[in-house]
mmCIF file of C-alpha atoms in Angstrom:
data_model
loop_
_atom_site.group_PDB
_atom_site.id
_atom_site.type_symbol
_atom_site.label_atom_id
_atom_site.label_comp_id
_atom_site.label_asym_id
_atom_site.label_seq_id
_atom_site.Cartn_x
_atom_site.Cartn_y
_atom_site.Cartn_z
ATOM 1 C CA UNK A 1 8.307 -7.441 10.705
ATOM 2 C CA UNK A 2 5.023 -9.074 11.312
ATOM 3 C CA UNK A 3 3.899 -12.253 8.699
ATOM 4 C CA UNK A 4 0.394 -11.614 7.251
ATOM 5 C CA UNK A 5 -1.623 -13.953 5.839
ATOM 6 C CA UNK A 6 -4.973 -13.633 3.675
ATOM 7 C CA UNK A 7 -7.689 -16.330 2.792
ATOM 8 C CA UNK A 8 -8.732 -17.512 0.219
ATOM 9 C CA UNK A 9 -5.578 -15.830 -1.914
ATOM 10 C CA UNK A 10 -8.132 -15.855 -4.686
ATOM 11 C CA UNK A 11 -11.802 -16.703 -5.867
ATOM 12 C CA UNK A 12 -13.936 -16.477 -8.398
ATOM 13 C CA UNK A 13 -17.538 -15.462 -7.312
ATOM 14 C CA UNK A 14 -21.265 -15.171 -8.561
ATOM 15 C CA UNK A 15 -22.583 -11.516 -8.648
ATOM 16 C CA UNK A 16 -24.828 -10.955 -5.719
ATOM 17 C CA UNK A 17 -23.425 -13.021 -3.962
ATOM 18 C CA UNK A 18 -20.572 -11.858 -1.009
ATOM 19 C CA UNK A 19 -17.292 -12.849 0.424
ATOM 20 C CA UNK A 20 -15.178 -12.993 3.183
ATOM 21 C CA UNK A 21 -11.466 -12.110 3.112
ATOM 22 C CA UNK A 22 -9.354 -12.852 6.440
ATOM 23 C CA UNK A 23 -6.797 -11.302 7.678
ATOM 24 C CA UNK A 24 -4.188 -12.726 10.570
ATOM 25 C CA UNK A 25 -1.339 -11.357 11.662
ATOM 26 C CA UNK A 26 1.524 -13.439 13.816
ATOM 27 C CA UNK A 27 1.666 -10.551 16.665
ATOM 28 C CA UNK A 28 -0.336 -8.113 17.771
ATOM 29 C CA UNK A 29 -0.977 -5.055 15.700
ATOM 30 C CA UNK A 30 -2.770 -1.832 16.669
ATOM 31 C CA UNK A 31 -3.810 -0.937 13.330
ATOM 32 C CA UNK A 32 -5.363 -2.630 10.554
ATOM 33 C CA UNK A 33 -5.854 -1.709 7.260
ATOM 34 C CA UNK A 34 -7.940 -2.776 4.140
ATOM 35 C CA UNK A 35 -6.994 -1.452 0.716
ATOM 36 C CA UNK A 36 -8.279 -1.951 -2.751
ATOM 37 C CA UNK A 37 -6.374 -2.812 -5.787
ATOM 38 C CA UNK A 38 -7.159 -2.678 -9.578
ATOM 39 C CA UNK A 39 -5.667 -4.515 -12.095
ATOM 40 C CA UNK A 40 -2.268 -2.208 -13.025
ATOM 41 C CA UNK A 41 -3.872 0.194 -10.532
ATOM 42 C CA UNK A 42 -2.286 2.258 -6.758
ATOM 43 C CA UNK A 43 -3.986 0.715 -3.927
ATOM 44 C CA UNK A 44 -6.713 2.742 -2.555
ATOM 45 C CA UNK A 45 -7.896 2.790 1.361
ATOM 46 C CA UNK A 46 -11.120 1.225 2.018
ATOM 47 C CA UNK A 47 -10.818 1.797 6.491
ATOM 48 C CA UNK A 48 -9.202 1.439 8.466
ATOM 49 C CA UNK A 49 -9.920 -1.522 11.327
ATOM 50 C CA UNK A 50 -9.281 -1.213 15.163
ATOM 51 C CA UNK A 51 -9.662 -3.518 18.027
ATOM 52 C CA UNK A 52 -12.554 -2.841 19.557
ATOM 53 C CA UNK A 53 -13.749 0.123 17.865
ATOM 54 C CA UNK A 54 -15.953 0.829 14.579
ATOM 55 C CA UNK A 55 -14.169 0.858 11.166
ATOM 56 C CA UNK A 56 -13.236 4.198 9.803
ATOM 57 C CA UNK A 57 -14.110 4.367 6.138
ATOM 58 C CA UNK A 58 -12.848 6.374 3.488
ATOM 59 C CA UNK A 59 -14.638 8.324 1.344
ATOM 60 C CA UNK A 60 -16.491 6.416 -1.582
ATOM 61 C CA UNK A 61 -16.689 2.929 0.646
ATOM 62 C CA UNK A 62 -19.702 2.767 2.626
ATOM 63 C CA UNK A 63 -20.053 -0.338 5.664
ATOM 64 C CA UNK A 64 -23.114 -1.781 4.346
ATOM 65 C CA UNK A 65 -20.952 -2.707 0.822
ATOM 66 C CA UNK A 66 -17.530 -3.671 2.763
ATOM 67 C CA UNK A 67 -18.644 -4.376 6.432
ATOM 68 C CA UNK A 68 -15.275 -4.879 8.616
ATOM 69 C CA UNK A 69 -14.886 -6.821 11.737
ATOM 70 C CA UNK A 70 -11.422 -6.711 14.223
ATOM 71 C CA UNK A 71 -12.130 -9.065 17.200
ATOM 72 C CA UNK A 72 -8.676 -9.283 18.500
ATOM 73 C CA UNK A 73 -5.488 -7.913 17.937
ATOM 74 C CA UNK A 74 -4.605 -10.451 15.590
ATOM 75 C CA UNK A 75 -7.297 -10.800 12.917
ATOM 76 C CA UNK A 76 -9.981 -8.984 11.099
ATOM 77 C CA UNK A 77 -12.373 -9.908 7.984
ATOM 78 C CA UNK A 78 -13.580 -7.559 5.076
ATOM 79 C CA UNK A 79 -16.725 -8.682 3.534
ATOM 80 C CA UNK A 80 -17.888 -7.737 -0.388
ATOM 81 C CA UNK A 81 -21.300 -7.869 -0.330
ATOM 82 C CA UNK A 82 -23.808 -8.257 -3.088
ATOM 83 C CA UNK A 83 -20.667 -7.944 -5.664
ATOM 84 C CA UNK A 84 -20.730 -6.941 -9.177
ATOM 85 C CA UNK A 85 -18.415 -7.470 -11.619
ATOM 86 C CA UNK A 86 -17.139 -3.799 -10.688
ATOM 87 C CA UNK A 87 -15.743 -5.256 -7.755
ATOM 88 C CA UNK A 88 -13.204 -7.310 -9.522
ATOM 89 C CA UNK A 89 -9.790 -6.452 -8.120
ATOM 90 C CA UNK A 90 -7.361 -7.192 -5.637
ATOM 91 C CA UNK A 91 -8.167 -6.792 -1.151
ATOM 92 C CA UNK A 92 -5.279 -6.219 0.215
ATOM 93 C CA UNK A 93 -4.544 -5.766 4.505
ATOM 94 C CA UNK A 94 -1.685 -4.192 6.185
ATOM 95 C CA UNK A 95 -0.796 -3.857 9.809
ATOM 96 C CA UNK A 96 0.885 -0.928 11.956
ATOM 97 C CA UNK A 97 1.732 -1.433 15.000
ATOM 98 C CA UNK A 98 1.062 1.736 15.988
ATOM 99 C CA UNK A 99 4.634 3.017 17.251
ATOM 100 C CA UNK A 100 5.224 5.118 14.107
ATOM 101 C CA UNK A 101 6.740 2.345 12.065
ATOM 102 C CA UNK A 102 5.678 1.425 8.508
ATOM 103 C CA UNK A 103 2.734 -0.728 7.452
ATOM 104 C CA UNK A 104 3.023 -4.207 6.439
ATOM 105 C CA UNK A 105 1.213 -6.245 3.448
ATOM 106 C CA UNK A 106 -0.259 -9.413 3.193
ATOM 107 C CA UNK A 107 0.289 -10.632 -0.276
ATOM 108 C CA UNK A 108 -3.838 -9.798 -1.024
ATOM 109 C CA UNK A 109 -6.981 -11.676 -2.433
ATOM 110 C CA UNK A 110 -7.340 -11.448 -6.245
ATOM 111 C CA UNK A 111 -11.055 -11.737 -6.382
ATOM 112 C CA UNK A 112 -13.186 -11.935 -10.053
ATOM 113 C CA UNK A 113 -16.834 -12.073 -10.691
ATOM 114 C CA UNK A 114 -18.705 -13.325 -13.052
ATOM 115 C CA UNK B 1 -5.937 18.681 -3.499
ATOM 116 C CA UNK B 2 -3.726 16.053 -2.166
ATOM 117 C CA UNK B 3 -1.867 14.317 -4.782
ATOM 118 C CA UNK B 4 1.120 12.485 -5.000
ATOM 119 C CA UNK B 5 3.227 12.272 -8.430
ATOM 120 C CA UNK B 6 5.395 9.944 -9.347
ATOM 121 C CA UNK B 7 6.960 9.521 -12.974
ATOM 122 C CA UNK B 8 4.918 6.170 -14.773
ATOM 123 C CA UNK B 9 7.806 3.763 -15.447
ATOM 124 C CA UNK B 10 11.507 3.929 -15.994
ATOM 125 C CA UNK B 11 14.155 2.098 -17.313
ATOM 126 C CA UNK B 12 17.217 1.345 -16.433
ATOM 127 C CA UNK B 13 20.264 -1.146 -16.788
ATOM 128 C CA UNK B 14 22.331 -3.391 -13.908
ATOM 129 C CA UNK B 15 24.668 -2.027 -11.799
ATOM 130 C CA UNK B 16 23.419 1.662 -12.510
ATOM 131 C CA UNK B 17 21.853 4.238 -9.512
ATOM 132 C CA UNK B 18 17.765 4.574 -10.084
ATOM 133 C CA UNK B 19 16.445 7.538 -8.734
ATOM 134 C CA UNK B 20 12.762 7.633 -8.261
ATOM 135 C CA UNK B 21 11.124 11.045 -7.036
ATOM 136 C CA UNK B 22 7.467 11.542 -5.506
ATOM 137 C CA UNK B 23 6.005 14.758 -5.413
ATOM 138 C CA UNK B 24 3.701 15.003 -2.805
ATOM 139 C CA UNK B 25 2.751 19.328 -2.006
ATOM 140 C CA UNK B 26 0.208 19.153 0.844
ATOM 141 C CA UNK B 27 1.898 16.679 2.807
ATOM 142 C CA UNK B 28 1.019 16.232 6.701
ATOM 143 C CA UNK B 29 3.500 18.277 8.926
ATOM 144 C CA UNK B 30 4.073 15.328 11.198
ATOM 145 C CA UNK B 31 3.617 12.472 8.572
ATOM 146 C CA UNK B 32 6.614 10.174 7.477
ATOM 147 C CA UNK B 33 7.309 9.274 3.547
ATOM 148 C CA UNK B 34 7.409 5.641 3.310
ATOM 149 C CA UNK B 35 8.179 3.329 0.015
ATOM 150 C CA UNK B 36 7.029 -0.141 -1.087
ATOM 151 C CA UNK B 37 8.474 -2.196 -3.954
ATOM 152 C CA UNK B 38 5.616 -4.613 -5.682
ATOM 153 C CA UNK B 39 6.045 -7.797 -7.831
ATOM 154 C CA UNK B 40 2.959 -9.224 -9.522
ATOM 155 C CA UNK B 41 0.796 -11.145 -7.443
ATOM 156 C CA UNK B 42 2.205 -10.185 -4.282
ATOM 157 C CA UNK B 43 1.324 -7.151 -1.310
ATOM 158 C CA UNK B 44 3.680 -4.122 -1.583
ATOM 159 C CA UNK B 45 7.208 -4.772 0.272
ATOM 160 C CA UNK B 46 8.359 -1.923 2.809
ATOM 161 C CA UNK B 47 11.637 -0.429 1.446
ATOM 162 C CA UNK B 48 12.515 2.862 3.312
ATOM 163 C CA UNK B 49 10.742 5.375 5.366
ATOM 164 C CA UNK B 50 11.739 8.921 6.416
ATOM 165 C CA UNK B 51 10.787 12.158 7.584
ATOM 166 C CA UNK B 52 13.340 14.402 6.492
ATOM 167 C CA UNK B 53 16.603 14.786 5.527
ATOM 168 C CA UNK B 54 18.614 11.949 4.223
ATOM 169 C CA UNK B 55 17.698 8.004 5.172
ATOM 170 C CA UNK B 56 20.102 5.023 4.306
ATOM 171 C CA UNK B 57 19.378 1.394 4.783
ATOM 172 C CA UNK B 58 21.098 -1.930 3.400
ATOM 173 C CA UNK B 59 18.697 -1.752 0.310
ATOM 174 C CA UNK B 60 18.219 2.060 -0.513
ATOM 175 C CA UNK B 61 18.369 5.610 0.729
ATOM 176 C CA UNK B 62 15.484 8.190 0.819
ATOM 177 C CA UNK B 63 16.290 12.213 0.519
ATOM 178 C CA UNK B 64 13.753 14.467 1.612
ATOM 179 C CA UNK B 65 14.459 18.213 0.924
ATOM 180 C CA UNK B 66 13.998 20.533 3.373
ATOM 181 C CA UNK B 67 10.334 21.533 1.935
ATOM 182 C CA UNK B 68 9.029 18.208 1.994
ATOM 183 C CA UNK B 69 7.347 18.376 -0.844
ATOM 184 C CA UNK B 70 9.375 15.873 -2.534
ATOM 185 C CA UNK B 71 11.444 12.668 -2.211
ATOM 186 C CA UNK B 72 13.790 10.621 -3.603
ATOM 187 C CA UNK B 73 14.083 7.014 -3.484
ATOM 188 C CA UNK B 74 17.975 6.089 -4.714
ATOM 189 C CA UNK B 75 18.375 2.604 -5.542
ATOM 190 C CA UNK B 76 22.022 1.812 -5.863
ATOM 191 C CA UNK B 77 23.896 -0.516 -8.914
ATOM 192 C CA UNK B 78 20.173 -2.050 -9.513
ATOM 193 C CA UNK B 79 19.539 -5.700 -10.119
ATOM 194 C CA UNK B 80 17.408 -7.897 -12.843
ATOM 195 C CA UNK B 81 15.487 -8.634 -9.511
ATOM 196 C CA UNK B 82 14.664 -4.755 -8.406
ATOM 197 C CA UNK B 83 12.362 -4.689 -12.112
ATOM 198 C CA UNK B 84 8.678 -4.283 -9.908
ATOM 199 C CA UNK B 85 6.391 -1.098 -9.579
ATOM 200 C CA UNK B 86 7.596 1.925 -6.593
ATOM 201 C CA UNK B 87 4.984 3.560 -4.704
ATOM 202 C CA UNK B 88 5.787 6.571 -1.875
ATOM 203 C CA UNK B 89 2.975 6.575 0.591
ATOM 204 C CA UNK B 90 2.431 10.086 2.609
ATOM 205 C CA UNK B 91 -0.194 11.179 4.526
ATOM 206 C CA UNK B 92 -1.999 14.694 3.779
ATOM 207 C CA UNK B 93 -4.327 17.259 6.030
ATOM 208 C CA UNK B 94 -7.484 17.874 3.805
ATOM 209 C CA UNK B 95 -10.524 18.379 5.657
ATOM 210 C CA UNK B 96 -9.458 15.425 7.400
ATOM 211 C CA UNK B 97 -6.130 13.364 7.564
ATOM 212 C CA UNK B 98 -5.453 10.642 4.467
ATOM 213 C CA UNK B 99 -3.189 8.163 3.619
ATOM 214 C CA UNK B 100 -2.454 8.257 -0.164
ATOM 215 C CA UNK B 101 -0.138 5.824 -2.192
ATOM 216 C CA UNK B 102 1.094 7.304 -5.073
ATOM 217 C CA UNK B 103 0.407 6.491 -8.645
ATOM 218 C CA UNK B 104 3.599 4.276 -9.314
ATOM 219 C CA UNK B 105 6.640 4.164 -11.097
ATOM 220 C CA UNK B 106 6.774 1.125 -12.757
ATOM 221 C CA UNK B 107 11.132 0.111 -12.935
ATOM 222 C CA UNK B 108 12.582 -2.017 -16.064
ATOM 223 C CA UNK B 109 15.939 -2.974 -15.310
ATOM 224 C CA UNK B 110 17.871 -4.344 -18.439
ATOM 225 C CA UNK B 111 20.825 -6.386 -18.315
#
């Protein structure tokens, strides 16, 4: 299956301020996914992140708070903007490659702010 | 309403079967059930993923009934190492399609 990695694997941030998680996968993927996790929490879909198109997002996440970019097949970035200490929990990504099969996790960014 | 249930947390000791179910009513008609095992501080692992019927691999099987309402995740003769939270994952038709991960069962294996 395909090896995902995330950057930074965790931070510690100022409220108002935003951050960039990346996402890169060692093949290419079809689908990309971003997903939110709370502390002893299910993971919740934020979008979901194809090459060359918009990100879909799901209901409750708006692009303006978690804007999304895919430039390649490989990689994408999910932004937090302006965070709040509400935003304190884990960003995960997963790929698909889009034959059916199963998604795959990175291991996620733990993020905190203060 | 879709909704997945699973039961919170379970316990169990080595070398005994685990049976974790997922109810999941308004599941997509073409939609596979798929399951993740997570340890702290690390992305959900894939375990097993079926449509319907009965699924084996080297780690688990997966029954689906015939309804598809439910499934089944059968870990056999668990492990110290298999203690980590189960999620199903199944995707539902609402007024549009969504992918839903399941609350969690959260497995304590004993020695």
């Amino acid at each position: 299956s395909a090896v995902i990695s995330q950057k930074p694997s965790r931070d510690i941030c100022q409220r108002g301020t935003s951050l960039t998680i990346q996402c890169q996968v060692d093949s290419q993927v079809t689908m990309m996914f971003w997903y939110r996790q709370q502390p002893g929490q299910s993971l919740t879909l934020i979008a979901t992140a194809n090459q060359g198109s918009e990100a879909t997002y799901e209901s409750g996440f708006v692009i303006d708070k978690f804007p999304i970019s895919r430039p390649n097949l490989t990689f994408s970035t999910l932004t937090v903007s302006n965070m709040s200490p509400e935003d304190s929990s884990i960003y995960l990504c997963s790929v698909e490659d889009g034959t059916g099969g199963p998604q795959h996790f990175g291991d996620g960014t733990r993020l905190s702010i203060l | 309403l879709a909704k997945t249930t699973q039961p919170i947390s379970m316990d169990s000791y080595e070398g005994q079967e685990v049976n974790i179910t997922c109810s999941h009513n308004n599941i997509a008609t073409n939609d596979y059930i798929t399951w993740y095992q997570q340890f702290p501080s690390q992305g959900p692992r894939f375990i097993i993923q079926g449509y319907k019927t009965k699924v084996t691999n080297e780690v688990a099987s997966l029954f689906i009934p015939a309804d598809r309402k439910s499934s089944t995740l059968s870990l056999p003769r668990v492990s110290l190492s298999d203690t980590a939270v189960y999620y199903c994952l199944v995707g539902f038709m609402d007024s549009s399609y969504k992918l839903i991960f399941g609350s969690g069962t959260r497995l304590l294996v004993r020695p």
